[in-house]
GROMACS .gro file of C-alpha atoms in nm:
model
  216
    1MET     CA    1   3.192  -8.524   9.882
    2SER     CA    2   3.049  -8.288  10.127
    3THR     CA    3   2.710  -8.129  10.066
    4ALA     CA    4   2.851  -7.785  10.084
    5LEU     CA    5   3.119  -7.862   9.813
    6LYS     CA    6   2.845  -8.007   9.590
    7ALA     CA    7   2.620  -7.705   9.643
    8ALA     CA    8   2.922  -7.469   9.535
    9ILE     CA    9   2.995  -7.669   9.208
   10ALA     CA   10   2.619  -7.648   9.124
   11LEU     CA   11   2.612  -7.279   9.187
   12ALA     CA   12   2.915  -7.220   8.971
   13ALA     CA   13   2.759  -7.427   8.694
   14VAL     CA   14   2.433  -7.248   8.697
   15SER     CA   15   2.626  -6.910   8.685
   16ALA     CA   16   2.810  -7.014   8.377
   17LEU     CA   17   2.504  -7.118   8.188
   18ALA     CA   18   2.347  -6.797   8.292
   19LEU     CA   19   2.627  -6.580   8.149
   20THR     CA   20   2.638  -6.805   7.828
   21ALA     CA   21   2.255  -6.736   7.763
   22CYS     CA   22   2.239  -6.363   7.822
   23GLY     CA   23   2.570  -6.209   7.706
   24PRO     CA   24   2.579  -6.188   7.315
   25THR     CA   25   2.874  -6.294   7.149
   26GLU     CA   26   3.090  -6.067   6.944
   27ASP     CA   27   2.946  -6.187   6.606
   28GLY     CA   28   2.599  -6.139   6.736
   29ALA     CA   29   2.670  -5.793   6.861
   30ALA     CA   30   2.814  -5.695   6.526
   31GLY     CA   31   2.557  -5.850   6.323
   32PRO     CA   32   2.248  -5.619   6.430
   33THR     CA   33   2.479  -5.302   6.380
   34ALA     CA   34   2.580  -5.412   6.041
   35SER     CA   35   2.229  -5.493   5.967
   36ALA     CA   36   2.117  -5.157   6.068
   37SER     CA   37   2.404  -4.990   5.879
   38ALA     CA   38   2.324  -5.215   5.593
   39SER     CA   39   1.929  -5.117   5.615
   40GLY     CA   40   2.039  -4.745   5.626
   41SER     CA   41   2.280  -4.744   5.355
   42PRO     CA   42   2.030  -4.800   5.063
   43SER     CA   43   1.821  -4.485   5.174
   44ALA     CA   44   2.122  -4.265   5.174
   45SER     CA   45   2.212  -4.404   4.835
   46THR     CA   46   1.858  -4.340   4.693
   47SER     CA   47   1.841  -3.997   4.815
   48GLY     CA   48   2.205  -3.898   4.680
   49SER     CA   49   2.134  -4.042   4.330
   50ALA     CA   50   1.775  -3.876   4.294
   51SER     CA   51   1.757  -3.692   3.926
   52PRO     CA   52   1.752  -3.346   3.952
   53SER     CA   53   1.421  -3.150   3.916
   54LYS     CA   54   1.278  -3.068   3.578
   55SER     CA   55   1.293  -2.698   3.638
   56ALA     CA   56   1.674  -2.743   3.681
   57SER     CA   57   1.716  -2.950   3.358
   58ALA     CA   58   1.451  -2.753   3.149
   59LYS     CA   59   1.594  -2.586   2.840
   60PRO     CA   60   1.533  -2.213   2.808
   61SER     CA   61   1.230  -2.118   2.633
   62LYS     CA   62   1.308  -1.934   2.273
   63SER     CA   63   1.243  -1.566   2.281
   64ALA     CA   64   0.927  -1.480   2.075
   65SER     CA   65   0.986  -1.361   1.721
   66PRO     CA   66   0.896  -0.995   1.662
   67THR     CA   67   0.582  -0.953   1.462
   68LYS     CA   68   0.579  -0.792   1.146
   69SER     CA   69   0.491  -0.404   1.139
   70PRO     CA   70   0.164  -0.351   0.952
   71THR     CA   71   0.218  -0.254   0.591
   72PRO     CA   72   0.132   0.126   0.580
   73GLY     CA   73  -0.125   0.233   0.335
   74SER     CA   74  -0.034   0.346  -0.013
   75THR     CA   75   0.142   0.700  -0.042
   76ASP     CA   76   0.104   0.730  -0.411
   77PRO     CA   77  -0.145   1.022  -0.478
   78ASP     CA   78  -0.235   0.869  -0.805
   79HIS     CA   79  -0.313   0.515  -0.674
   80ASP     CA   80  -0.684   0.568  -0.711
   81VAL     CA   81  -0.673   0.812  -1.033
   82PHE     CA   82  -0.867   0.610  -1.313
   83PRO     CA   83  -0.890   0.698  -1.694
   84CYS     CA   84  -1.113   0.971  -1.811
   85SER     CA   85  -1.431   0.870  -1.992
   86THR     CA   86  -1.707   1.049  -2.159
   87PHE     CA   87  -1.889   1.038  -1.850
   88ASP     CA   88  -1.673   1.274  -1.672
   89MET     CA   89  -1.605   1.518  -1.937
   90THR     CA   90  -1.770   1.824  -2.142
   91PHE     CA   91  -1.636   1.839  -2.485
   92THR     CA   92  -1.627   2.138  -2.739
   93ALA     CA   93  -1.467   2.177  -3.074
   94SER     CA   94  -1.351   2.507  -3.220
   95LEU     CA   95  -1.243   2.596  -3.584
   96ALA     CA   96  -0.858   2.696  -3.566
   97GLU     CA   97  -0.779   2.674  -3.923
   98PRO     CA   98  -1.002   2.682  -4.234
   99THR     CA   99  -0.744   2.593  -4.483
  100THR     CA  100  -0.652   2.252  -4.339
  101SER     CA  101  -1.006   2.198  -4.151
  102SER     CA  102  -0.829   2.206  -3.821
  103TYR     CA  103  -1.010   2.205  -3.490
  104LEU     CA  104  -0.903   2.259  -3.154
  105LEU     CA  105  -1.074   1.976  -2.924
  106LYS     CA  106  -1.116   2.060  -2.549
  107ILE     CA  107  -1.241   1.833  -2.278
  108THR     CA  108  -1.294   1.950  -1.916
  109ASN     CA  109  -1.333   1.728  -1.604
  110LYS     CA  110  -1.671   1.785  -1.474
  111GLY     CA  111  -1.661   1.512  -1.204
  112THR     CA  112  -1.571   1.539  -0.868
  113LYS     CA  113  -1.257   1.313  -0.869
  114ALA     CA  114  -0.944   1.342  -1.064
  115CYS     CA  115  -0.866   1.144  -1.399
  116ARG     CA  116  -0.622   1.084  -1.649
  117ALA     CA  117  -0.676   1.169  -2.016
  118LEU     CA  118  -0.496   0.855  -2.186
  119GLY     CA  119  -0.348   0.854  -2.535
  120HIS     CA  120  -0.527   1.012  -2.835
  121PRO     CA  121  -0.907   1.084  -2.841
  122VAL     CA  122  -1.117   0.854  -3.056
  123VAL     CA  123  -1.302   1.098  -3.308
  124THR     CA  124  -1.547   0.983  -3.597
  125PHE     CA  125  -1.671   1.190  -3.861
  126GLY     CA  126  -2.038   1.259  -3.882
  127ASP     CA  127  -2.187   0.944  -4.066
  128LEU     CA  128  -1.846   0.839  -4.225
  129ASP     CA  129  -1.683   0.501  -4.148
  130GLY     CA  130  -1.380   0.494  -3.953
  131GLN     CA  131  -1.193   0.712  -3.704
  132ALA     CA  132  -0.936   0.995  -3.706
  133THR     CA  133  -0.590   0.896  -3.752
  134GLU     CA  134  -0.354   0.920  -3.464
  135ARG     CA  135  -0.083   1.182  -3.492
  136GLY     CA  136   0.235   1.172  -3.289
  137ALA     CA  137   0.334   0.967  -3.002
  138ALA     CA  138   0.117   0.967  -2.687
  139PRO     CA  139   0.278   0.931  -2.324
  140GLY     CA  140   0.226   0.621  -2.120
  141ILE     CA  141  -0.045   0.561  -1.858
  142GLU     CA  142   0.164   0.668  -1.560
  143ASP     CA  143   0.262   1.002  -1.756
  144ALA     CA  144  -0.069   1.075  -1.913
  145ILE     CA  145  -0.246   1.416  -1.827
  146ARG     CA  146  -0.394   1.416  -1.488
  147LEU     CA  147  -0.714   1.640  -1.484
  148GLU     CA  148  -0.847   1.775  -1.170
  149PRO     CA  149  -1.212   1.865  -1.150
  150GLY     CA  150  -1.255   2.176  -1.363
  151GLN     CA  151  -0.939   2.126  -1.549
  152SER     CA  152  -0.903   2.083  -1.929
  153ALA     CA  153  -0.678   1.906  -2.197
  154TYR     CA  154  -0.672   1.975  -2.554
  155ALA     CA  155  -0.614   1.804  -2.877
  156GLY     CA  156  -0.576   1.932  -3.249
  157LEU     CA  157  -0.790   1.755  -3.511
  158MET     CA  158  -0.720   1.831  -3.869
  159GLY     CA  159  -0.944   1.707  -4.153
  160GLY     CA  160  -0.697   1.773  -4.427
  161ALA     CA  161  -0.674   1.988  -4.742
  162LYS     CA  162  -0.936   1.966  -4.987
  163ASP     CA  163  -0.821   1.703  -5.235
  164GLY     CA  164  -1.123   1.587  -5.418
  165LYS     CA  165  -1.127   1.254  -5.236
  166GLY     CA  166  -1.294   1.340  -4.907
  167LYS     CA  167  -1.628   1.474  -4.781
  168THR     CA  168  -1.766   1.740  -4.578
  169VAL     CA  169  -1.938   1.652  -4.233
  170ASN     CA  170  -2.126   1.905  -4.000
  171SER     CA  171  -2.035   1.714  -3.686
  172ILE     CA  172  -1.796   1.485  -3.504
  173ALA     CA  173  -1.821   1.240  -3.219
  174LEU     CA  174  -1.575   1.183  -2.943
  175THR     CA  175  -1.491   0.903  -2.688
  176MET     CA  176  -1.194   0.856  -2.457
  177ASN     CA  177  -0.929   0.601  -2.465
  178THR     CA  178  -0.978   0.407  -2.142
  179GLU     CA  179  -0.748   0.096  -2.211
  180SER     CA  180  -1.056  -0.098  -2.116
  181ASP     CA  181  -1.395  -0.234  -2.270
  182LEU     CA  182  -1.581   0.048  -2.088
  183LYS     CA  183  -1.884   0.126  -2.302
  184GLN     CA  184  -1.908   0.502  -2.339
  185THR     CA  185  -2.179   0.743  -2.461
  186PRO     CA  186  -2.009   0.965  -2.746
  187LEU     CA  187  -1.981   1.331  -2.696
  188LYS     CA  188  -2.086   1.532  -3.004
  189ALA     CA  189  -1.969   1.880  -3.134
  190SER     CA  190  -2.102   2.069  -3.431
  191THR     CA  191  -1.814   2.131  -3.688
  192PRO     CA  192  -1.990   2.320  -3.986
  193GLY     CA  193  -1.815   2.265  -4.334
  194LEU     CA  194  -1.540   2.013  -4.202
  195TYR     CA  195  -1.362   1.868  -4.483
  196VAL     CA  196  -1.240   1.524  -4.419
  197SER     CA  197  -0.967   1.368  -4.651
  198PRO     CA  198  -0.962   1.003  -4.604
  199ASP     CA  199  -0.570   1.014  -4.632
  200LYS     CA  200  -0.467   1.324  -4.456
  201ASN     CA  201  -0.716   1.342  -4.144
  202SER     CA  202  -0.540   1.302  -3.814
  203VAL     CA  203  -0.574   1.389  -3.430
  204THR     CA  204  -0.291   1.463  -3.182
  205ALA     CA  205  -0.258   1.296  -2.848
  206TRP     CA  206  -0.402   1.517  -2.543
  207MET     CA  207  -0.205   1.817  -2.448
  208ASN     CA  208  -0.182   2.053  -2.144
  209ASN     CA  209  -0.258   2.350  -2.355
  210ALA     CA  210  -0.403   2.464  -2.688
  211GLU     CA  211  -0.081   2.589  -2.831
  212ASP     CA  212   0.097   2.247  -2.829
  213ALA     CA  213  -0.218   2.069  -2.956
  214LEU     CA  214  -0.240   2.299  -3.267
  215SER     CA  215   0.147   2.306  -3.338
  216LEU     CA  216   0.176   1.934  -3.410
   0.00000   0.00000   0.00000
């Protein structure tokens, strides 16, 4: 074989080897691309499946409950009106009918605030035991007479006809019904020759006027 032919064969072999080493196969070419695609795929999947932000899923807040309006003060004009006591009153007793030893009792509010004259007056006779018997019905506390400063209320006191069983006294003492245990200083009035029958003495509830007090 000639030297020229050997040289040509050797060159062809070298060229073939060079092409084989440098040129990537189809599988090799596809491999990196597929790998790159695979490596990029998880990133896209992760971003696509991300949970929505808290602000988007947060529940709307409940509206605040309205506050209650403050309770207005009492509008009852009598809410601070208390029962009358002897500390609030002046007291007089006037002879109305000698035959039955009837006296008109009068109290006047000398205080600076209104008060209520409750029920019947509590009347005792001089040094005699016991007190005058209540005559007639009296209004309840809410309907009792309201006395403004300077106003008066009246009650009729009857000692009773002389029946030989009673005694004569020259004074009486009065305290007010307060529906409480309040200790009061009795108010005294002169009643010269007042005959007190143990069975027939009596006193009315407080009235707005003298006529009603003496008519019962």
